[in-house]
PDB file of C-alpha atoms and ligand atoms in Angstrom:
ATOM      1  CA  UNK A  16     -41.544   5.995 -22.017  1.00  0.00           C
ATOM      2  CA  UNK A  17     -39.829   9.360 -22.481  1.00  0.00           C
ATOM      3  CA  UNK A  18     -36.342  10.028 -21.177  1.00  0.00           C
ATOM      4  CA  UNK A  19     -35.385  13.643 -20.543  1.00  0.00           C
ATOM      5  CA  UNK A  20     -31.785  14.792 -20.898  1.00  0.00           C
ATOM      6  CA  UNK A  21     -31.632  18.454 -20.018  1.00  0.00           C
ATOM      7  CA  UNK A  22     -28.520  20.652 -20.090  1.00  0.00           C
ATOM      8  CA  UNK A  23     -28.301  23.683 -17.796  1.00  0.00           C
ATOM      9  CA  UNK A  24     -25.569  25.898 -19.239  1.00  0.00           C
ATOM     10  CA  UNK A  25     -25.858  28.443 -16.402  1.00  0.00           C
ATOM     11  CA  UNK A  26     -23.673  31.521 -17.078  1.00  0.00           C
ATOM     12  CA  UNK A  27     -20.758  29.417 -18.300  1.00  0.00           C
ATOM     13  CA  UNK A  28     -20.527  30.107 -22.034  1.00  0.00           C
ATOM     14  CA  UNK A  29     -20.027  33.208 -24.132  1.00  0.00           C
ATOM     15  CA  UNK A  30     -22.006  33.742 -27.322  1.00  0.00           C
ATOM     16  CA  UNK A  31     -19.529  32.056 -29.640  1.00  0.00           C
ATOM     17  CA  UNK A  32     -19.044  29.048 -27.370  1.00  0.00           C
ATOM     18  CA  UNK A  33     -22.800  28.618 -26.921  1.00  0.00           C
ATOM     19  CA  UNK A  34     -23.489  28.720 -30.660  1.00  0.00           C
ATOM     20  CA  UNK A  35     -20.691  26.242 -31.379  1.00  0.00           C
ATOM     21  CA  UNK A  36     -21.854  23.860 -28.684  1.00  0.00           C
ATOM     22  CA  UNK A  37     -25.471  24.052 -29.861  1.00  0.00           C
ATOM     23  CA  UNK A  38     -24.400  23.235 -33.445  1.00  0.00           C
ATOM     24  CA  UNK A  39     -22.316  20.293 -32.283  1.00  0.00           C
ATOM     25  CA  UNK A  40     -25.102  18.833 -30.119  1.00  0.00           C
ATOM     26  CA  UNK A  41     -27.698  19.443 -32.805  1.00  0.00           C
ATOM     27  CA  UNK A  42     -25.615  17.618 -35.415  1.00  0.00           C
ATOM     28  CA  UNK A  43     -24.962  14.669 -33.141  1.00  0.00           C
ATOM     29  CA  UNK A  44     -28.642  14.394 -32.179  1.00  0.00           C
ATOM     30  CA  UNK A  45     -30.106  14.360 -35.691  1.00  0.00           C
ATOM     31  CA  UNK A  46     -31.219  10.715 -35.480  1.00  0.00           C
ATOM     32  CA  UNK A  47     -32.316  10.744 -31.868  1.00  0.00           C
ATOM     33  CA  UNK A  48     -35.033   8.170 -31.051  1.00  0.00           C
ATOM     34  CA  UNK A  49     -38.391   9.897 -30.497  1.00  0.00           C
ATOM     35  CA  UNK A  50     -38.569   8.973 -26.819  1.00  0.00           C
ATOM     36  CA  UNK A  51     -35.377  10.867 -25.891  1.00  0.00           C
ATOM     37  CA  UNK A  52     -36.056  14.515 -25.211  1.00  0.00           C
ATOM     38  CA  UNK A  53     -33.006  16.775 -25.179  1.00  0.00           C
ATOM     39  CA  UNK A  54     -33.485  20.342 -23.988  1.00  0.00           C
ATOM     40  CA  UNK A  55     -30.766  22.976 -23.660  1.00  0.00           C
ATOM     41  CA  UNK A  56     -30.977  25.890 -21.243  1.00  0.00           C
ATOM     42  CA  UNK A  57     -28.547  28.612 -22.377  1.00  0.00           C
ATOM     43  CA  UNK A  58     -28.379  32.009 -20.681  1.00  0.00           C
ATOM     44  CA  UNK A  59     -31.448  34.042 -21.660  1.00  0.00           C
ATOM     45  CA  UNK A  60     -29.431  36.484 -23.790  1.00  0.00           C
ATOM     46  CA  UNK A  61     -28.100  33.536 -25.829  1.00  0.00           C
ATOM     47  CA  UNK A  62     -31.443  31.912 -26.548  1.00  0.00           C
ATOM     48  CA  UNK A  63     -31.819  33.771 -29.828  1.00  0.00           C
ATOM     49  CA  UNK A  64     -28.438  32.927 -31.395  1.00  0.00           C
ATOM     50  CA  UNK A  65     -28.686  29.350 -30.118  1.00  0.00           C
ATOM     51  CA  UNK A  66     -32.229  28.981 -31.412  1.00  0.00           C
ATOM     52  CA  UNK A  67     -31.080  30.059 -34.891  1.00  0.00           C
ATOM     53  CA  UNK A  68     -28.607  27.162 -34.844  1.00  0.00           C
ATOM     54  CA  UNK A  69     -31.103  24.494 -33.986  1.00  0.00           C
ATOM     55  CA  UNK A  70     -33.963  25.454 -36.240  1.00  0.00           C
ATOM     56  CA  UNK A  71     -35.386  23.234 -38.927  1.00  0.00           C
ATOM     57  CA  UNK A  72     -36.419  19.805 -37.744  1.00  0.00           C
ATOM     58  CA  UNK A  73     -34.002  19.656 -34.863  1.00  0.00           C
ATOM     59  CA  UNK A  74     -34.551  16.992 -32.239  1.00  0.00           C
ATOM     60  CA  UNK A  75     -33.459  19.458 -29.567  1.00  0.00           C
ATOM     61  CA  UNK A  76     -35.632  21.937 -27.768  1.00  0.00           C
ATOM     62  CA  UNK A  77     -34.728  25.057 -25.835  1.00  0.00           C
ATOM     63  CA  UNK A  78     -35.519  26.358 -22.394  1.00  0.00           C
ATOM     64  CA  UNK A  79     -34.852  29.437 -20.282  1.00  0.00           C
ATOM     65  CA  UNK A  80     -33.061  29.315 -16.932  1.00  0.00           C
ATOM     66  CA  UNK A  81     -35.406  31.823 -15.314  1.00  0.00           C
ATOM     67  CA  UNK A  82     -38.190  34.323 -16.006  1.00  0.00           C
ATOM     68  CA  UNK A  83     -40.003  36.975 -14.007  1.00  0.00           C
ATOM     69  CA  UNK A  84     -43.562  36.291 -12.845  1.00  0.00           C
ATOM     70  CA  UNK A  85     -44.940  39.427 -14.457  1.00  0.00           C
ATOM     71  CA  UNK A  86     -45.363  39.878 -18.195  1.00  0.00           C
ATOM     72  CA  UNK A  87     -44.031  43.426 -18.161  1.00  0.00           C
ATOM     73  CA  UNK A  88     -43.062  46.103 -15.689  1.00  0.00           C
ATOM     74  CA  UNK A  89     -40.292  48.075 -13.995  1.00  0.00           C
ATOM     75  CA  UNK A  90     -37.978  45.128 -13.229  1.00  0.00           C
ATOM     76  CA  UNK A  91     -34.454  46.105 -14.201  1.00  0.00           C
ATOM     77  CA  UNK A  92     -32.435  43.148 -15.402  1.00  0.00           C
ATOM     78  CA  UNK A  93     -35.353  40.729 -15.559  1.00  0.00           C
ATOM     79  CA  UNK A  94     -36.851  38.775 -18.469  1.00  0.00           C
ATOM     80  CA  UNK A  95     -40.512  38.144 -19.229  1.00  0.00           C
ATOM     81  CA  UNK A  96     -41.882  34.945 -20.760  1.00  0.00           C
ATOM     82  CA  UNK A  97     -43.074  36.900 -23.760  1.00  0.00           C
ATOM     83  CA  UNK A  98     -39.492  37.986 -24.553  1.00  0.00           C
ATOM     84  CA  UNK A  99     -38.403  34.394 -25.162  1.00  0.00           C
ATOM     85  CA  UNK A 100     -37.975  33.120 -28.742  1.00  0.00           C
ATOM     86  CA  UNK A 101     -40.830  31.078 -30.147  1.00  0.00           C
ATOM     87  CA  UNK A 102     -38.942  27.808 -29.991  1.00  0.00           C
ATOM     88  CA  UNK A 103     -38.171  28.193 -26.304  1.00  0.00           C
ATOM     89  CA  UNK A 104     -40.484  25.613 -24.806  1.00  0.00           C
ATOM     90  CA  UNK A 105     -39.531  25.279 -21.135  1.00  0.00           C
ATOM     91  CA  UNK A 106     -38.378  27.258 -18.108  1.00  0.00           C
ATOM     92  CA  UNK A 107     -36.366  26.128 -15.085  1.00  0.00           C
ATOM     93  CA  UNK A 108     -37.896  27.339 -11.831  1.00  0.00           C
ATOM     94  CA  UNK A 109     -36.541  27.169  -8.313  1.00  0.00           C
ATOM     95  CA  UNK A 110     -33.017  26.109  -9.157  1.00  0.00           C
ATOM     96  CA  UNK A 111     -31.015  26.003  -5.910  1.00  0.00           C
ATOM     97  CA  UNK A 112     -28.621  28.689  -7.193  1.00  0.00           C
ATOM     98  CA  UNK A 113     -31.579  31.017  -7.634  1.00  0.00           C
ATOM     99  CA  UNK A 114     -32.925  30.091  -4.230  1.00  0.00           C
ATOM    100  CA  UNK A 115     -29.626  30.566  -2.391  1.00  0.00           C
ATOM    101  CA  UNK A 116     -27.909  33.361  -4.351  1.00  0.00           C
ATOM    102  CA  UNK A 117     -30.925  35.371  -5.507  1.00  0.00           C
ATOM    103  CA  UNK A 118     -33.254  34.768  -2.554  1.00  0.00           C
ATOM    104  CA  UNK A 119     -35.948  33.125  -4.614  1.00  0.00           C
ATOM    105  CA  UNK A 120     -38.770  32.033  -2.315  1.00  0.00           C
ATOM    106  CA  UNK A 121     -41.318  29.268  -2.745  1.00  0.00           C
ATOM    107  CA  UNK A 122     -44.002  31.973  -2.969  1.00  0.00           C
ATOM    108  CA  UNK A 123     -42.228  33.692  -5.880  1.00  0.00           C
ATOM    109  CA  UNK A 124     -41.659  30.345  -7.523  1.00  0.00           C
ATOM    110  CA  UNK A 125     -45.405  29.762  -7.275  1.00  0.00           C
ATOM    111  CA  UNK A 126     -46.103  33.038  -9.105  1.00  0.00           C
ATOM    112  CA  UNK A 127     -43.568  32.184 -11.800  1.00  0.00           C
ATOM    113  CA  UNK A 128     -45.130  28.779 -12.342  1.00  0.00           C
ATOM    114  CA  UNK A 129     -48.519  30.420 -12.911  1.00  0.00           C
ATOM    115  CA  UNK A 130     -47.072  32.710 -15.558  1.00  0.00           C
ATOM    116  CA  UNK A 131     -45.065  30.007 -17.307  1.00  0.00           C
ATOM    117  CA  UNK A 132     -48.000  27.637 -17.343  1.00  0.00           C
ATOM    118  CA  UNK A 133     -50.524  30.156 -18.616  1.00  0.00           C
ATOM    119  CA  UNK A 134     -48.150  31.054 -21.431  1.00  0.00           C
ATOM    120  CA  UNK A 135     -48.093  27.458 -22.584  1.00  0.00           C
ATOM    121  CA  UNK A 136     -44.513  26.673 -21.612  1.00  0.00           C
ATOM    122  CA  UNK A 137     -43.210  23.657 -19.743  1.00  0.00           C
ATOM    123  CA  UNK A 138     -42.349  24.112 -16.054  1.00  0.00           C
ATOM    124  CA  UNK A 139     -39.232  22.337 -14.775  1.00  0.00           C
ATOM    125  CA  UNK A 140     -39.513  22.787 -11.015  1.00  0.00           C
ATOM    126  CA  UNK A 141     -36.284  22.124  -9.120  1.00  0.00           C
ATOM    127  CA  UNK A 142     -36.470  21.019  -5.492  1.00  0.00           C
ATOM    128  CA  UNK A 143     -33.984  19.614  -3.011  1.00  0.00           C
ATOM    129  CA  UNK A 144     -32.363  20.003   0.351  1.00  0.00           C
ATOM    130  CA  UNK A 145     -29.154  21.886   1.083  1.00  0.00           C
ATOM    131  CA  UNK A 146     -26.119  20.647   2.995  1.00  0.00           C
ATOM    132  CA  UNK A 147     -27.540  21.535   6.414  1.00  0.00           C
ATOM    133  CA  UNK A 148     -30.802  19.720   5.638  1.00  0.00           C
ATOM    134  CA  UNK A 149     -29.376  16.366   4.570  1.00  0.00           C
ATOM    135  CA  UNK A 150     -30.829  14.336   7.438  1.00  0.00           C
ATOM    136  CA  UNK A 151     -33.589  12.098   6.033  1.00  0.00           C
ATOM    137  CA  UNK A 152     -36.644  13.524   7.796  1.00  0.00           C
ATOM    138  CA  UNK A 153     -35.469  17.141   7.368  1.00  0.00           C
ATOM    139  CA  UNK A 154     -34.723  16.644   3.660  1.00  0.00           C
ATOM    140  CA  UNK A 155     -38.124  15.036   3.090  1.00  0.00           C
ATOM    141  CA  UNK A 156     -40.019  17.827   4.807  1.00  0.00           C
ATOM    142  CA  UNK A 157     -38.054  20.522   2.927  1.00  0.00           C
ATOM    143  CA  UNK A 158     -38.869  18.881  -0.398  1.00  0.00           C
ATOM    144  CA  UNK A 159     -42.522  18.428   0.509  1.00  0.00           C
ATOM    145  CA  UNK A 160     -42.808  22.083   1.569  1.00  0.00           C
ATOM    146  CA  UNK A 161     -41.099  23.310  -1.590  1.00  0.00           C
ATOM    147  CA  UNK A 162     -43.548  21.374  -3.750  1.00  0.00           C
ATOM    148  CA  UNK A 163     -46.647  22.256  -1.769  1.00  0.00           C
ATOM    149  CA  UNK A 164     -45.998  26.002  -1.897  1.00  0.00           C
ATOM    150  CA  UNK A 165     -44.654  26.084  -5.439  1.00  0.00           C
ATOM    151  CA  UNK A 166     -47.601  24.154  -6.853  1.00  0.00           C
ATOM    152  CA  UNK A 167     -50.232  25.551  -4.488  1.00  0.00           C
ATOM    153  CA  UNK A 168     -53.374  26.577  -6.358  1.00  0.00           C
ATOM    154  CA  UNK A 169     -52.580  24.714  -9.559  1.00  0.00           C
ATOM    155  CA  UNK A 170     -54.661  21.677 -10.148  1.00  0.00           C
ATOM    156  CA  UNK A 171     -54.263  21.016 -13.812  1.00  0.00           C
ATOM    157  CA  UNK A 172     -51.326  20.994 -16.191  1.00  0.00           C
ATOM    158  CA  UNK A 173     -51.701  20.086 -19.830  1.00  0.00           C
ATOM    159  CA  UNK A 174     -49.828  17.110 -21.195  1.00  0.00           C
ATOM    160  CA  UNK A 175     -46.099  17.217 -20.528  1.00  0.00           C
ATOM    161  CA  UNK A 176     -46.260  20.706 -19.021  1.00  0.00           C
ATOM    162  CA  UNK A 177     -44.863  19.816 -15.591  1.00  0.00           C
ATOM    163  CA  UNK A 178     -41.598  18.115 -14.708  1.00  0.00           C
ATOM    164  CA  UNK A 179     -39.803  18.082 -11.395  1.00  0.00           C
ATOM    165  CA  UNK A 180     -36.082  17.847 -10.812  1.00  0.00           C
ATOM    166  CA  UNK A 181     -34.607  16.508  -7.594  1.00  0.00           C
ATOM    167  CA  UNK A 182     -31.439  18.516  -7.177  1.00  0.00           C
ATOM    168  CA  UNK A 183     -29.859  18.416  -3.727  1.00  0.00           C
ATOM    169  CA  UNK A 184     -27.985  21.717  -3.437  1.00  0.00           C
ATOM    170  CA  UNK A 185     -24.948  20.006  -1.899  1.00  0.00           C
ATOM    171  CA  UNK A 186     -24.556  17.813  -4.991  1.00  0.00           C
ATOM    172  CA  UNK A 187     -24.602  20.660  -7.507  1.00  0.00           C
ATOM    173  CA  UNK A 188     -21.205  21.407  -8.977  1.00  0.00           C
ATOM    174  CA  UNK A 189     -19.508  19.656  -6.046  1.00  0.00           C
ATOM    175  CA  UNK A 190     -18.578  16.325  -7.594  1.00  0.00           C
ATOM    176  CA  UNK A 191     -20.550  14.682  -4.756  1.00  0.00           C
ATOM    177  CA  UNK A 192     -23.461  13.137  -6.628  1.00  0.00           C
ATOM    178  CA  UNK A 193     -26.350  11.738  -4.586  1.00  0.00           C
ATOM    179  CA  UNK A 194     -26.536   8.016  -3.985  1.00  0.00           C
ATOM    180  CA  UNK A 195     -28.846   6.736  -6.792  1.00  0.00           C
ATOM    181  CA  UNK A 196     -30.950   4.672  -4.371  1.00  0.00           C
ATOM    182  CA  UNK A 197     -31.556   7.708  -2.161  1.00  0.00           C
ATOM    183  CA  UNK A 198     -32.241   9.875  -5.230  1.00  0.00           C
ATOM    184  CA  UNK A 199     -34.822   7.280  -6.278  1.00  0.00           C
ATOM    185  CA  UNK A 200     -36.463   7.482  -2.852  1.00  0.00           C
ATOM    186  CA  UNK A 201     -36.639  11.263  -3.095  1.00  0.00           C
ATOM    187  CA  UNK A 202     -38.074  11.021  -6.617  1.00  0.00           C
ATOM    188  CA  UNK A 203     -40.755   8.674  -5.277  1.00  0.00           C
ATOM    189  CA  UNK A 204     -41.549  11.213  -2.522  1.00  0.00           C
ATOM    190  CA  UNK A 205     -41.814  13.951  -5.154  1.00  0.00           C
ATOM    191  CA  UNK A 206     -44.256  11.921  -7.269  1.00  0.00           C
ATOM    192  CA  UNK A 207     -46.306  11.055  -4.183  1.00  0.00           C
ATOM    193  CA  UNK A 208     -46.422  14.688  -3.009  1.00  0.00           C
ATOM    194  CA  UNK A 209     -47.524  15.977  -6.403  1.00  0.00           C
ATOM    195  CA  UNK A 210     -50.236  13.337  -6.582  1.00  0.00           C
ATOM    196  CA  UNK A 211     -51.429  14.081  -3.040  1.00  0.00           C
ATOM    197  CA  UNK A 212     -51.783  17.765  -3.918  1.00  0.00           C
ATOM    198  CA  UNK A 213     -54.332  16.748  -6.496  1.00  0.00           C
ATOM    199  CA  UNK A 214     -52.262  18.197  -9.341  1.00  0.00           C
ATOM    200  CA  UNK A 215     -53.545  16.603 -12.498  1.00  0.00           C
ATOM    201  CA  UNK A 216     -50.960  15.848 -15.162  1.00  0.00           C
ATOM    202  CA  UNK A 217     -51.636  13.659 -18.153  1.00  0.00           C
ATOM    203  CA  UNK A 218     -48.280  12.130 -17.422  1.00  0.00           C
ATOM    204  CA  UNK A 219     -49.144  10.657 -14.033  1.00  0.00           C
ATOM    205  CA  UNK A 220     -46.952  10.082 -12.110  1.00  0.00           C
ATOM    206  CA  UNK A 221     -45.135  13.302 -12.896  1.00  0.00           C
ATOM    207  CA  UNK A 222     -41.681  12.726 -14.501  1.00  0.00           C
ATOM    208  CA  UNK A 223     -38.757  13.413 -12.161  1.00  0.00           C
ATOM    209  CA  UNK A 224     -35.207  14.243 -13.244  1.00  0.00           C
ATOM    210  CA  UNK A 225     -32.129  13.928 -11.075  1.00  0.00           C
ATOM    211  CA  UNK A 226     -29.484  16.672 -11.104  1.00  0.00           C
ATOM    212  CA  UNK A 227     -26.274  17.244  -9.190  1.00  0.00           C
ATOM    213  CA  UNK A 228     -22.791  16.253 -10.406  1.00  0.00           C
ATOM    214  CA  UNK A 229     -24.135  13.959 -13.131  1.00  0.00           C
ATOM    215  CA  UNK A 230     -21.385  12.751 -15.467  1.00  0.00           C
ATOM    216  CA  UNK A 231     -20.795  10.000 -18.036  1.00  0.00           C
ATOM    217  CA  UNK A 232     -19.774   7.604 -15.280  1.00  0.00           C
ATOM    218  CA  UNK A 233     -22.868   7.900 -13.090  1.00  0.00           C
ATOM    219  CA  UNK A 234     -25.663   8.991 -15.477  1.00  0.00           C
ATOM    220  CA  UNK A 235     -26.867   5.461 -16.142  1.00  0.00           C
ATOM    221  CA  UNK A 236     -27.152   4.620 -12.426  1.00  0.00           C
ATOM    222  CA  UNK A 237     -29.868   7.268 -12.021  1.00  0.00           C
ATOM    223  CA  UNK A 238     -31.777   6.381 -15.168  1.00  0.00           C
ATOM    224  CA  UNK A 239     -31.847   2.757 -14.056  1.00  0.00           C
ATOM    225  CA  UNK A 240     -33.955   3.779 -11.030  1.00  0.00           C
ATOM    226  CA  UNK A 241     -37.685   3.177 -11.097  1.00  0.00           C
ATOM    227  CA  UNK A 242     -38.734   6.741 -10.267  1.00  0.00           C
ATOM    228  CA  UNK A 243     -36.200   8.765 -12.275  1.00  0.00           C
ATOM    229  CA  UNK A 244     -37.030   9.573 -15.888  1.00  0.00           C
ATOM    230  CA  UNK A 245     -34.263  12.000 -16.764  1.00  0.00           C
ATOM    231  CA  UNK A 246     -31.257  14.098 -15.865  1.00  0.00           C
ATOM    232  CA  UNK A 247     -30.624  17.791 -15.379  1.00  0.00           C
ATOM    233  CA  UNK A 248     -26.955  18.231 -16.145  1.00  0.00           C
ATOM    234  CA  UNK A 249     -24.828  21.292 -15.460  1.00  0.00           C
ATOM    235  CA  UNK A 250     -21.048  20.952 -15.785  1.00  0.00           C
ATOM    236  CA  UNK A 251     -21.110  17.891 -18.054  1.00  0.00           C
ATOM    237  CA  UNK A 252     -23.577  19.581 -20.418  1.00  0.00           C
ATOM    238  CA  UNK A 253     -21.208  22.368 -21.453  1.00  0.00           C
ATOM    239  CA  UNK A 254     -18.771  19.846 -22.851  1.00  0.00           C
ATOM    240  CA  UNK A 255     -20.240  18.553 -26.119  1.00  0.00           C
ATOM    241  CA  UNK A 256     -18.504  15.183 -26.050  1.00  0.00           C
ATOM    242  CA  UNK A 257     -19.464  14.435 -22.457  1.00  0.00           C
ATOM    243  CA  UNK A 258     -23.046  15.466 -23.024  1.00  0.00           C
ATOM    244  CA  UNK A 259     -23.325  13.351 -26.173  1.00  0.00           C
ATOM    245  CA  UNK A 260     -21.697  10.430 -24.388  1.00  0.00           C
ATOM    246  CA  UNK A 261     -24.526  10.534 -21.816  1.00  0.00           C
ATOM    247  CA  UNK A 262     -27.144  10.697 -24.580  1.00  0.00           C
ATOM    248  CA  UNK A 263     -25.510   7.729 -26.326  1.00  0.00           C
ATOM    249  CA  UNK A 264     -25.834   5.683 -23.136  1.00  0.00           C
ATOM    250  CA  UNK A 265     -29.532   6.486 -23.000  1.00  0.00           C
ATOM    251  CA  UNK A 266     -30.080   5.119 -26.498  1.00  0.00           C
ATOM    252  CA  UNK A 267     -29.259   1.673 -25.120  1.00  0.00           C
ATOM    253  CA  UNK A 268     -31.869   1.780 -22.378  1.00  0.00           C
TER     254      UNK A 268
HETATM  255  P1  PGA B  26     -23.996  20.112 -12.058  1.00  0.00           P
HETATM  256  O1  PGA B  26     -25.222  21.111 -12.056  1.00  0.00           O
HETATM  257  O2  PGA B  26     -24.320  18.984 -12.995  1.00  0.00           O
HETATM  258  O3  PGA B  26     -22.837  20.920 -12.509  1.00  0.00           O
HETATM  259  O4  PGA B  26     -23.835  19.619 -10.641  1.00  0.00           O
HETATM  260  C1  PGA B  26     -26.548  20.663 -12.122  1.00  0.00           C
HETATM  261  C2  PGA B  26     -27.510  21.807 -12.075  1.00  0.00           C
HETATM  262  O5  PGA B  26     -27.172  22.854 -11.508  1.00  0.00           O
HETATM  263  O6  PGA B  26     -28.616  21.730 -12.616  1.00  0.00           O
END
């Protein structure tokens, strides 16, 4: 079974720092077991320099933090999927920072997923409740709605092309990680919702990552859960030693 360890670098690193970190992680991951999939998500403008560092048989893959839903057009400041380097294999969609700070709607997320999918890239769809929606039934209906609209109209993904990440907005960057048992319950809801929508993935049930204040101390507690297959890590992924420490723990699973 695959385990996904994904690092979301957000807008935290400059060019030099990103290249150095990519080299460090690449070197430390040279003998990674085949079932551990490490993917780094640098800022879009740093994908090229980072991709040059991890070329040539690297065990690491690259992803973008966001793309526009159109291939080209008058969208100042935006990036199209066909501007990404060839070894960029995945795109994050619906991250809570994009939803809350950049007003990304489920309908726009749906359009982005169509574009990403038809360009042969992997979709990493982030869902989760915010602080005001933490009550169980509210959180569950928010997550269900997010998935239903985002995946509406898509019935088939090719192998490994769809992953979901449960990322409660209140846990992101706050140091308040979700309780692993509750995260597992949400991951189970996510799998069930995707299946009920009739979305066909070769990897059924769809893999679900947990994200939100993951660190070396709590990473294992999520991966030990039945419905969680990986981690989407922000803060702890921009520190090479911490990120590698988490990967080392996964080797023992
Ligand atoms: P965090 O971020 O690990 O810093 O909480 C996770 C994310 O935003 O994906």
